[in-house]
PDB file of C-alpha atoms and ligand atoms in Angstrom:
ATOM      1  CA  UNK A1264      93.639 129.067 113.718  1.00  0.00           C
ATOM      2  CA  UNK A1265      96.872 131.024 112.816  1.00  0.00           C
ATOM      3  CA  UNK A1266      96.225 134.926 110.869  1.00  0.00           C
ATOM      4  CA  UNK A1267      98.071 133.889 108.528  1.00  0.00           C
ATOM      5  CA  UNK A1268      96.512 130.090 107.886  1.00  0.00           C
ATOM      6  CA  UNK A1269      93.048 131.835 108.130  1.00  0.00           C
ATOM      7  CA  UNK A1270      94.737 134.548 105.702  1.00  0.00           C
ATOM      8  CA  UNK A1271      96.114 131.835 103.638  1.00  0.00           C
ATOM      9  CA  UNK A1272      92.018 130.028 103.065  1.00  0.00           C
ATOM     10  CA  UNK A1273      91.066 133.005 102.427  1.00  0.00           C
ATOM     11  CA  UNK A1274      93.604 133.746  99.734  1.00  0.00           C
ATOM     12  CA  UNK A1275      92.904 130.011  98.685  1.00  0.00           C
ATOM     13  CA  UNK A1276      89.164 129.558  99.074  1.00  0.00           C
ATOM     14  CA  UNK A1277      88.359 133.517  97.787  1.00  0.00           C
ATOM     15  CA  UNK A1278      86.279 133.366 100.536  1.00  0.00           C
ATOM     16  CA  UNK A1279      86.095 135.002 104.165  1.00  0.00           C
ATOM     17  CA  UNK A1280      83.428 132.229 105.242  1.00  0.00           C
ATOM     18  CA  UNK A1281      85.233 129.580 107.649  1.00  0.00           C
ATOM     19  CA  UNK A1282      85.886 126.205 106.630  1.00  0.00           C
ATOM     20  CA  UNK A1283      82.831 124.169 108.312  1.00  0.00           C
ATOM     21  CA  UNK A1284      83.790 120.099 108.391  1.00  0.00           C
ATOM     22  CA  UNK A1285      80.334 118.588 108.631  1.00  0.00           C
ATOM     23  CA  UNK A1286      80.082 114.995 109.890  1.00  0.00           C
ATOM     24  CA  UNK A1287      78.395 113.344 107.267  1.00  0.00           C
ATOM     25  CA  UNK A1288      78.921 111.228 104.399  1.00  0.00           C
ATOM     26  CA  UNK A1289      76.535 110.401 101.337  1.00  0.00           C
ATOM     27  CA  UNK A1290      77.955 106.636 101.009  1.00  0.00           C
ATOM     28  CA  UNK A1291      77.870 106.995  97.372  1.00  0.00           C
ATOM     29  CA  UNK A1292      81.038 106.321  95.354  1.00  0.00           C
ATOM     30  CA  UNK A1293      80.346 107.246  91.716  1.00  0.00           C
ATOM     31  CA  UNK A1294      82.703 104.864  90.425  1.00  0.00           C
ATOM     32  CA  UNK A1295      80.340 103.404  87.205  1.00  0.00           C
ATOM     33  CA  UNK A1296      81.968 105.350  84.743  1.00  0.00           C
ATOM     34  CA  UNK A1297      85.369 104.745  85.648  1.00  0.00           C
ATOM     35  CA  UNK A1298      88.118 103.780  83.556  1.00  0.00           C
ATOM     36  CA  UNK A1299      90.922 101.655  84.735  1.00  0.00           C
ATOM     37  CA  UNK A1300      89.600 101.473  88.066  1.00  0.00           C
ATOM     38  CA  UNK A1301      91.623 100.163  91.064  1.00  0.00           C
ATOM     39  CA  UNK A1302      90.350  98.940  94.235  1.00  0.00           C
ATOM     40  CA  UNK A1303      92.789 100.064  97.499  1.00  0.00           C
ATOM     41  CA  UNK A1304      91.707  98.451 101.098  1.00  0.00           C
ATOM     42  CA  UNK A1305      92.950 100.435 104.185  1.00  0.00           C
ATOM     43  CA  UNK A1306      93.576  97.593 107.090  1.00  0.00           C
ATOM     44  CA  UNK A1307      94.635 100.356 109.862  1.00  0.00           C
ATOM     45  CA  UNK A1308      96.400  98.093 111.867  1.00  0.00           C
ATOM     46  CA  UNK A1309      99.972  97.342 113.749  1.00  0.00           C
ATOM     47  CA  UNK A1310     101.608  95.238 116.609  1.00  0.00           C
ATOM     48  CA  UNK A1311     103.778  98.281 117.251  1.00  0.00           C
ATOM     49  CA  UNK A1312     103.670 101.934 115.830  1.00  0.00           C
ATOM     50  CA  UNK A1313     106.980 103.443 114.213  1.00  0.00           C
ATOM     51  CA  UNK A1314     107.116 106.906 115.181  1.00  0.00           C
ATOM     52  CA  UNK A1315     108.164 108.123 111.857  1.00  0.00           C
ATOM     53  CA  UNK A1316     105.218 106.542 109.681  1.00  0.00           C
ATOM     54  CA  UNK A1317     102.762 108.721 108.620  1.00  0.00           C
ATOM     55  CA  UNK A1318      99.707 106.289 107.797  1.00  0.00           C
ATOM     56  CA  UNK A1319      96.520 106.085 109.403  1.00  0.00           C
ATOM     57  CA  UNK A1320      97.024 103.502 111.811  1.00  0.00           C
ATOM     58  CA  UNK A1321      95.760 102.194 115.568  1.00  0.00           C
ATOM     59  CA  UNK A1322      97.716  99.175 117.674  1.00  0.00           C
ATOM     60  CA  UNK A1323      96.650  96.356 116.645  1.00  0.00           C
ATOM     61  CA  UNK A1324      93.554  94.297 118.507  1.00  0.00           C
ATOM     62  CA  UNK A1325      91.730  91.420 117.771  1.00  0.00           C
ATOM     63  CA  UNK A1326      88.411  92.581 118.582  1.00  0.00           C
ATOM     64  CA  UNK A1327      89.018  95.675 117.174  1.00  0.00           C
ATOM     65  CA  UNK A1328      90.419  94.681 113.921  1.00  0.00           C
ATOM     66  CA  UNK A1329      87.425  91.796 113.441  1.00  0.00           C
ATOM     67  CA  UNK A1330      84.771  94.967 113.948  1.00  0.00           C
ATOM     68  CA  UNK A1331      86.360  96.683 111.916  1.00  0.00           C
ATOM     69  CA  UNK A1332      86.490  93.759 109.134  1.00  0.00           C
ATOM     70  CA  UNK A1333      83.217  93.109 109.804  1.00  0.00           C
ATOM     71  CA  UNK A1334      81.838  97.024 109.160  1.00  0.00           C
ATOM     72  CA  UNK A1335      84.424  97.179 105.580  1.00  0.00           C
ATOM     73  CA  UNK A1336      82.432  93.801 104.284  1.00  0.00           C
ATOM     74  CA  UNK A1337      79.560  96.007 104.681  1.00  0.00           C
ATOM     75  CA  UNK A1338      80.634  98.351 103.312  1.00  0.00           C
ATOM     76  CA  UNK A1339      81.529  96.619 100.280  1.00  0.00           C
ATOM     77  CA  UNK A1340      78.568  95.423  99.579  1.00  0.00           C
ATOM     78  CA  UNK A1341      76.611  99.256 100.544  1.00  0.00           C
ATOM     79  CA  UNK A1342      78.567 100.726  97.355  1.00  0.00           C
ATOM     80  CA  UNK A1343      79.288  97.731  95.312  1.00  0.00           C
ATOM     81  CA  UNK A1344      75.888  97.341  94.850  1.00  0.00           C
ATOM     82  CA  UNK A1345      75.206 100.579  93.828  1.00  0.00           C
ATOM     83  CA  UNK A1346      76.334  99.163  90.223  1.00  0.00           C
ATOM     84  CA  UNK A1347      74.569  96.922  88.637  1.00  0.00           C
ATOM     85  CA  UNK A1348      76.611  94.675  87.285  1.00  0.00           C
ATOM     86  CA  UNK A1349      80.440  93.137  88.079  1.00  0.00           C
ATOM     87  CA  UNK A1350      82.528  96.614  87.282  1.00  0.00           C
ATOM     88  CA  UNK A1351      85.863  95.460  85.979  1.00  0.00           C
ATOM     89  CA  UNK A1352      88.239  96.472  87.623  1.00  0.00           C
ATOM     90  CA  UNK A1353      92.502  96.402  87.049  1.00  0.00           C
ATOM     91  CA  UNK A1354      94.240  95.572  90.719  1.00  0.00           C
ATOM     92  CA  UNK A1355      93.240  95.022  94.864  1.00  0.00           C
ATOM     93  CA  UNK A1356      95.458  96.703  96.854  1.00  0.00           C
ATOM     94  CA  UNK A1357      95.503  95.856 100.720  1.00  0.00           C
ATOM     95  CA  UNK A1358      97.866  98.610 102.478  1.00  0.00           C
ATOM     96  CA  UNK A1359      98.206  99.647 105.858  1.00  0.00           C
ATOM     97  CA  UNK A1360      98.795  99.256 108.319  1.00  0.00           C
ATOM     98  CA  UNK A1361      99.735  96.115 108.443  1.00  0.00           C
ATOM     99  CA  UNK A1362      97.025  94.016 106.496  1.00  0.00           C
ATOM    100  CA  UNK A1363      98.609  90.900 107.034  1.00  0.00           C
ATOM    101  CA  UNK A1364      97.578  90.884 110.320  1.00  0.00           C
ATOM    102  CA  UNK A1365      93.751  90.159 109.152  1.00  0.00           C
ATOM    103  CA  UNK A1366      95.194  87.242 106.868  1.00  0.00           C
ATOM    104  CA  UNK A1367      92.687  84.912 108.286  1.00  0.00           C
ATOM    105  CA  UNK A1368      89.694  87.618 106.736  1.00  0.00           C
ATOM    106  CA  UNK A1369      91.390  88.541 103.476  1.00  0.00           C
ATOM    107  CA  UNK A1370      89.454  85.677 101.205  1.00  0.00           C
ATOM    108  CA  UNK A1371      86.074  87.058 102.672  1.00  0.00           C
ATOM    109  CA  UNK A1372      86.993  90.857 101.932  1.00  0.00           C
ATOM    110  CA  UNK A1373      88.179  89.566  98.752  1.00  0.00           C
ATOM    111  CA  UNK A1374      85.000  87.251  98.141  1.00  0.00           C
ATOM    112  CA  UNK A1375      82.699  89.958  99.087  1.00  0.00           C
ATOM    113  CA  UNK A1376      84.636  91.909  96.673  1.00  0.00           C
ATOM    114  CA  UNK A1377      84.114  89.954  93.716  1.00  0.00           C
ATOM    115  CA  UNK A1378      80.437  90.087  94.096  1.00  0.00           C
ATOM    116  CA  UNK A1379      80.396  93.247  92.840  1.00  0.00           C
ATOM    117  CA  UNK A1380      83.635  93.615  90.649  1.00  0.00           C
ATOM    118  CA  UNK A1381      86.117  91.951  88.019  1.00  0.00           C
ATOM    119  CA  UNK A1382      89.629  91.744  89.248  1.00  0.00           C
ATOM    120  CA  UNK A1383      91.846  91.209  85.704  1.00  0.00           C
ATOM    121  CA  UNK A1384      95.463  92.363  86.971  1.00  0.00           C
ATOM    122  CA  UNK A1385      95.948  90.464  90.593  1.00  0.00           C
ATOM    123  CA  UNK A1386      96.196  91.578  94.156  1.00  0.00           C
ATOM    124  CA  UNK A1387      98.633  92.876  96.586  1.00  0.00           C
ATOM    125  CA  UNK A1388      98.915  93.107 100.378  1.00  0.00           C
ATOM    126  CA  UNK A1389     101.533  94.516 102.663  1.00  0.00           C
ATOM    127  CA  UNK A1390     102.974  92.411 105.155  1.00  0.00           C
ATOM    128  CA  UNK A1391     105.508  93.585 108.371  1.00  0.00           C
ATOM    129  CA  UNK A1392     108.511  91.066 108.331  1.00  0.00           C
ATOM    130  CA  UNK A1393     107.420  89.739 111.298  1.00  0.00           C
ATOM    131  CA  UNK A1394     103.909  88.461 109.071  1.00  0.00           C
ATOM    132  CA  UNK A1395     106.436  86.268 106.654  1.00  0.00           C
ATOM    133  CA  UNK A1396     105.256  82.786 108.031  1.00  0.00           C
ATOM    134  CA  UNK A1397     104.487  79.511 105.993  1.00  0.00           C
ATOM    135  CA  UNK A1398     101.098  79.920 107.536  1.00  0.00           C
ATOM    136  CA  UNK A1399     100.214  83.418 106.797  1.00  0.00           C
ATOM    137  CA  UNK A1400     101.708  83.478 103.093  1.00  0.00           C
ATOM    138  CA  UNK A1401      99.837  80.152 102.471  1.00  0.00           C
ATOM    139  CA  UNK A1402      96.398  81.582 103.451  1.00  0.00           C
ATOM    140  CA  UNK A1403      97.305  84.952 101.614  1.00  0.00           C
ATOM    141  CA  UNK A1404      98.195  83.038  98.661  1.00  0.00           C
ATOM    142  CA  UNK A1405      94.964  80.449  99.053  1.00  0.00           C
ATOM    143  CA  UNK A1406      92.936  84.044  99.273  1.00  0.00           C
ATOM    144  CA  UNK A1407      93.916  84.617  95.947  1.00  0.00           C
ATOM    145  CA  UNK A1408      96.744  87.274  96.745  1.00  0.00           C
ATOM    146  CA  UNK A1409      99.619  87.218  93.949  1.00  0.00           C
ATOM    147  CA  UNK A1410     101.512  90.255  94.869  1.00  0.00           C
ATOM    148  CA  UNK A1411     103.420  91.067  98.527  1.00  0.00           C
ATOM    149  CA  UNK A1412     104.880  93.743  99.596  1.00  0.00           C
ATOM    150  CA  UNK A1413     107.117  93.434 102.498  1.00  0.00           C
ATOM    151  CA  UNK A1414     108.344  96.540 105.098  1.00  0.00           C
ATOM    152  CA  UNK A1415     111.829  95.305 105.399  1.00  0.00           C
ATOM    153  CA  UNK A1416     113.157  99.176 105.556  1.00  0.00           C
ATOM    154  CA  UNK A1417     116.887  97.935 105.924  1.00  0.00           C
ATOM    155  CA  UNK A1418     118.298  94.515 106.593  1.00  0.00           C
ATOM    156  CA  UNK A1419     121.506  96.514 108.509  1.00  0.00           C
ATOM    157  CA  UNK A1420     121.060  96.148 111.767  1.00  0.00           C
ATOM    158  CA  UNK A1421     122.440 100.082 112.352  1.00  0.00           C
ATOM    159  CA  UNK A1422     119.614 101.609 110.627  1.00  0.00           C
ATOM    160  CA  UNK A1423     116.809  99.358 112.060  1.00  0.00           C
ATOM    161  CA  UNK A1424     117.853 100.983 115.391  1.00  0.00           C
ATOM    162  CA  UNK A1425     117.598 104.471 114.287  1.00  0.00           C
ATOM    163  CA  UNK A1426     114.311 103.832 112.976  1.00  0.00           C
ATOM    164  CA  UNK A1427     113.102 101.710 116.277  1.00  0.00           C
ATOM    165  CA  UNK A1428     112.401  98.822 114.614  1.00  0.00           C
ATOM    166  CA  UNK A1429     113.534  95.597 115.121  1.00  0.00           C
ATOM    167  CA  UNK A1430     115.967  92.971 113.834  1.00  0.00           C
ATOM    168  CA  UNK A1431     114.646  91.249 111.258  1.00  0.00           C
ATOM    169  CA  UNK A1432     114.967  87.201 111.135  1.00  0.00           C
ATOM    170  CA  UNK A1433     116.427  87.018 107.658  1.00  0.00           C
ATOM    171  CA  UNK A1434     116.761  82.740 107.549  1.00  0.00           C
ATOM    172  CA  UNK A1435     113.159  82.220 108.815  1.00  0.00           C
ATOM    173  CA  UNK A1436     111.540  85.384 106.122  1.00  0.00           C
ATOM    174  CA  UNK A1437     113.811  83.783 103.156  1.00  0.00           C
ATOM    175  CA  UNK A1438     112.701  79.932 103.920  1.00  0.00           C
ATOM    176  CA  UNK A1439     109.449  80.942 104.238  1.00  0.00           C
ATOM    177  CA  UNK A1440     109.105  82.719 101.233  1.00  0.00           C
ATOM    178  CA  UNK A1441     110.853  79.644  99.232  1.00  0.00           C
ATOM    179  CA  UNK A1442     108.396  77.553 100.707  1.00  0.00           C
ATOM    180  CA  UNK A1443     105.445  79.405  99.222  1.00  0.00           C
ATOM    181  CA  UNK A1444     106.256  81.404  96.063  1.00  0.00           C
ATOM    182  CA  UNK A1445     104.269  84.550  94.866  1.00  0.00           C
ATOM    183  CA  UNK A1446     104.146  86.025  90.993  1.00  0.00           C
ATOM    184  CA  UNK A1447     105.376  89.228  92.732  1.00  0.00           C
ATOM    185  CA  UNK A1448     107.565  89.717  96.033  1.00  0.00           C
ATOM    186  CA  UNK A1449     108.756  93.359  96.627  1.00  0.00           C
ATOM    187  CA  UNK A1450     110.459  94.576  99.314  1.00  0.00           C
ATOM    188  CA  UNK A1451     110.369  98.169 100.777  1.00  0.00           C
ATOM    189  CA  UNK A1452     113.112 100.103 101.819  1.00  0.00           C
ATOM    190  CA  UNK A1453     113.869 103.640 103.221  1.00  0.00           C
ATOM    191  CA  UNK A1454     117.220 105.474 101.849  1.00  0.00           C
ATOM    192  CA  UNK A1455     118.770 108.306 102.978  1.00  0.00           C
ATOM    193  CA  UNK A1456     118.790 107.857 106.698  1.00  0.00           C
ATOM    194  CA  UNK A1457     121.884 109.609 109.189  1.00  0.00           C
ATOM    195  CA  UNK A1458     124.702 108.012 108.296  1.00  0.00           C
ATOM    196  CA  UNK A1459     123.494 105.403 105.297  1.00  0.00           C
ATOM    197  CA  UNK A1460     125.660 105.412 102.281  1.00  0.00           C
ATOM    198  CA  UNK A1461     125.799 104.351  98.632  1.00  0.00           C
ATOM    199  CA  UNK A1462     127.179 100.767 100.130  1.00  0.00           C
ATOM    200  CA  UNK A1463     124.930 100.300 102.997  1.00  0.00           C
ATOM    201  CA  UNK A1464     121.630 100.500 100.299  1.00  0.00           C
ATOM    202  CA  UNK A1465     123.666  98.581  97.650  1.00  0.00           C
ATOM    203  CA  UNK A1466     123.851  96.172  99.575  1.00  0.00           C
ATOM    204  CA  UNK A1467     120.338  96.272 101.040  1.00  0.00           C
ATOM    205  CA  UNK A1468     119.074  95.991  97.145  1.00  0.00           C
ATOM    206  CA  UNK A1469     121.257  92.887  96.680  1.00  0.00           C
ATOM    207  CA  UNK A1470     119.944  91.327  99.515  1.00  0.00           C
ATOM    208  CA  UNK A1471     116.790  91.953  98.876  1.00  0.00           C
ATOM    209  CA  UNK A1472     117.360  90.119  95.246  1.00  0.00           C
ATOM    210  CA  UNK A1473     119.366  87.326  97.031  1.00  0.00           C
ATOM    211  CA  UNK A1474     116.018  86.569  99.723  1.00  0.00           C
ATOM    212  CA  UNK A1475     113.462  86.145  97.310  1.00  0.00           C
ATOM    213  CA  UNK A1476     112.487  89.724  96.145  1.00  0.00           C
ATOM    214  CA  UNK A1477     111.391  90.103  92.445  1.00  0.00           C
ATOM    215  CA  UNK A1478     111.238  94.024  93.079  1.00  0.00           C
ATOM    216  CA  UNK A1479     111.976  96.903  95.078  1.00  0.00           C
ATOM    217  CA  UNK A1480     110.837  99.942  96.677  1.00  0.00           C
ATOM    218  CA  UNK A1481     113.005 102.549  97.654  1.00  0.00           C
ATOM    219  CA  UNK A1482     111.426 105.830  99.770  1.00  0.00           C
ATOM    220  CA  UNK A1483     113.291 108.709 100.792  1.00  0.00           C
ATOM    221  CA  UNK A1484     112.963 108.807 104.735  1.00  0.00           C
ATOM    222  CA  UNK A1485     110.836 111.890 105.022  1.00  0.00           C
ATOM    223  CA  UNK A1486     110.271 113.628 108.703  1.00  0.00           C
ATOM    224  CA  UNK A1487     106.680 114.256 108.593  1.00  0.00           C
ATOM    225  CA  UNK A1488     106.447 117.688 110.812  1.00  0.00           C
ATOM    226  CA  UNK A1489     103.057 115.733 112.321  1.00  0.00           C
ATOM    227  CA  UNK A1490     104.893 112.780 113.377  1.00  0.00           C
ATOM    228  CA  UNK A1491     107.117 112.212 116.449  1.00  0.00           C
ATOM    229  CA  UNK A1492     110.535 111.220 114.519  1.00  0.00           C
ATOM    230  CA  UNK A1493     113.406 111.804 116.054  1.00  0.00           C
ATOM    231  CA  UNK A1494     115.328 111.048 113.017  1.00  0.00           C
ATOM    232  CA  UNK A1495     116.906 113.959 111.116  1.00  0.00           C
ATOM    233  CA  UNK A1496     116.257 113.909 106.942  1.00  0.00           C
ATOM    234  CA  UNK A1497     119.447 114.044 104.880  1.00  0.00           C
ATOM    235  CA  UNK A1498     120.048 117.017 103.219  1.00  0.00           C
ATOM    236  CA  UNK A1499     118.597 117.234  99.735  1.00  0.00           C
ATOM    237  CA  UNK A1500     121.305 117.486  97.628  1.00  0.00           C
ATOM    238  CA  UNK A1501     122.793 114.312  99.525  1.00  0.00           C
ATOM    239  CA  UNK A1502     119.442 112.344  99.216  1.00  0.00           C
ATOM    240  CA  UNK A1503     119.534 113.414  95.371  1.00  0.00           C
ATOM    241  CA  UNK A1504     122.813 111.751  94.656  1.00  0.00           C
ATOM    242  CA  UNK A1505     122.319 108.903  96.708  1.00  0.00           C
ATOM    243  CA  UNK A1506     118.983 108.319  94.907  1.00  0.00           C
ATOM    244  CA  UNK A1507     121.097 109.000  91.501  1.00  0.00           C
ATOM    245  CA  UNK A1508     123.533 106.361  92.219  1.00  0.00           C
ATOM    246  CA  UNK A1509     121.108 103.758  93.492  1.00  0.00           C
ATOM    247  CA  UNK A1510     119.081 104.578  90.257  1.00  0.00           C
TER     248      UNK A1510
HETATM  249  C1  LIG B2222     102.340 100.437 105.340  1.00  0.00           C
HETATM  250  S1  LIG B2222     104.072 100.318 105.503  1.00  0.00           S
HETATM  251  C2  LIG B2222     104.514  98.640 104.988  1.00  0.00           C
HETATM  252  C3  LIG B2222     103.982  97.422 105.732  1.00  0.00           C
HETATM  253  C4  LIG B2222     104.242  97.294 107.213  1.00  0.00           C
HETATM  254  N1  LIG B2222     103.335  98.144 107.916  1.00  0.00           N
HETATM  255  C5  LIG B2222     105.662  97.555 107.612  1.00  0.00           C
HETATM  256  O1  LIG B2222     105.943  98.649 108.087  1.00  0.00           O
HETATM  257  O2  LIG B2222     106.483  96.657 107.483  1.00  0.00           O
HETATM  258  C6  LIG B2222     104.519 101.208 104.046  1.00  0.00           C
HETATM  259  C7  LIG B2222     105.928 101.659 103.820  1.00  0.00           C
HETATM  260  O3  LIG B2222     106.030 103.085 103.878  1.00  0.00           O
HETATM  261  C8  LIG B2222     107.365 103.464 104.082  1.00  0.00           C
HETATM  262  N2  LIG B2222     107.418 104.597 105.027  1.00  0.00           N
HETATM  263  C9  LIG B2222     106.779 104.723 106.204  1.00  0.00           C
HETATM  264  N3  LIG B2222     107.106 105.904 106.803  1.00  0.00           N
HETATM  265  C10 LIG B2222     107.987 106.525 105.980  1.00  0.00           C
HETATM  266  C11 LIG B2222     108.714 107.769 106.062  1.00  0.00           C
HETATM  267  N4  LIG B2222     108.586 108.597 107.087  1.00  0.00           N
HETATM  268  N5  LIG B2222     109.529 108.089 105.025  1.00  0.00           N
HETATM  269  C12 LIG B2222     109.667 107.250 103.972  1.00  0.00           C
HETATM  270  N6  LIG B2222     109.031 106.067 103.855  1.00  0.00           N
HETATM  271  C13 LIG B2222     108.193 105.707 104.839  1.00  0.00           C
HETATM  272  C14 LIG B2222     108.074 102.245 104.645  1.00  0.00           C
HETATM  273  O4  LIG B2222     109.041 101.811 103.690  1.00  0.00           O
HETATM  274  C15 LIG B2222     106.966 101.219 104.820  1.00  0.00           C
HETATM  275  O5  LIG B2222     107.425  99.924 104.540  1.00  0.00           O
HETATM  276  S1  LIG B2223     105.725 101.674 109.089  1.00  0.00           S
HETATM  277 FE1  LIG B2223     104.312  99.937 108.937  1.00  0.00          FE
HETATM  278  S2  LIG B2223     104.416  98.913 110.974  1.00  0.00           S
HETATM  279 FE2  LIG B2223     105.272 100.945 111.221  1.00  0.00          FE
HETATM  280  S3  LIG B2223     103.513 102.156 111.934  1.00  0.00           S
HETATM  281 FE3  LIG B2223     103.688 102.452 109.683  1.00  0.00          FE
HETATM  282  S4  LIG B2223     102.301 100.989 108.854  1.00  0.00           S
HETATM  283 FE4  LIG B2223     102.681 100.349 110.993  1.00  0.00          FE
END
């Protein structure tokens, strides 16, 4: 450690003792007295790994991801008992990760869920474009799932390449999401890439609208200094009045 981090916990802490990180973990979640309480699931998964995300995230593996699936349903039940009771609860949120790639387990996390809480205001899951299928937004929706939230980042071609992902297959994500409507369909995008102006976005919004989106996200691309991004961030005062005009 740095003089000037350890002066800097010092300064923060107003102590000199170290920080100890102890590996242990009480597996209590005082949650009873809650108000407005929302459930969030991490599903730590993806078929390929963007070098600019900063999520907690592994490549994806079947055995790995049905282990893991199999330790969070214990784990629901280890702190959802805890309460007696069904806690209400607002919203489920899956995020990632790419949760959709555990569609076939999302009614059991969900089930085991509802043994121990009252969902009143629906549930959401991410899914990669690549996850829009008939298949996998029919079992999504047949797990009781009425909000997606898809990582389309940019439907121009241009700024899929900077960020290494790939083309997306608009025709087979729009007739699949015709085929199998949702009370909520948002779509994700990053702004403010090298390059990307006021039209470029417009047009991504409009897009999104035009393919079966009911919402949108919009992120500033942000170069986490712990990730391995090649990608330089705008300057602020550009990414400000891009942001204003998209507003
Ligand atoms: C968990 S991902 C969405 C689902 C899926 N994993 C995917 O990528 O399609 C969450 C969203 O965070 C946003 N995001 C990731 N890294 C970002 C970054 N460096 N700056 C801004 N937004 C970022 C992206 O818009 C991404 O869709
Ligand atoms: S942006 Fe999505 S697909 Fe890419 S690594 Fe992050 S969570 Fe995974």
């Amino acid at each position: 450690m740095s003089f000037i981090t350890s002066l800097t916990r010092m300064w923060l802490t107003r102590s000199v003792q170290p920080f100890t990180f102890k590996n242990e973990y009480d597996q209590t979640l005082p949650f009873a007295e809650c108000e407005n309480l929302g459930l969030y699931v991490h599903i730590p998964f993806c078929k390929s790994i963007c070098n600019f995300c900063p999520y907690c995230k592994v490549l994806y593996s079947k055995e790995l991801c049905e282990k893991y699936i199999d330790a969070l349903v214990q784990e629901i039940h280890l702190v959802g008992s805890q309460h007696a009771g069904k806690k209400k609860v607002t919203s489920l949120y899956f995020g990632g990760g790419t949760p959709a790639l555990a569609a076939n387990r999302t009614k059991e996390i969900i089930d085991a869920l509802k043994e121990h809480f009252v969902i009143s205001e629906g549930i959401g899951l991410e899914l990669h474009p690549d996850n829009v299928t008939v298949d996998v937004l029919q079992t999504l929706k047949d797990a009781g799932v009425t909000k997606i939230s898809i990582g389309v980042q940019s439907f121009r071609d241009k700024f899929q390449n900077i960020l290494g992902r790939k083309k997306i297959d608009i025709s087979a994500m729009r007739s699949a999401l015709e085929a199998v409507p949702f009370e909520t369909v948002s779509m994700d995008f990053i702004f403010a890439l090298p390059g990307q102006t006021y039209d470029d976005l417009k047009s991504d919004i409009d897009e999104a609208f035009a393919f079966g989106a009911n919402h949108v996200a919009i992120y500033p691309f942000i170069d986490f200094t712990f990730t391995e991004s090649p990608v330089a961030a705008m300057p602020k005062k550009e990414k400000r009045e891009l942001l204003d005009a998209i507003t």
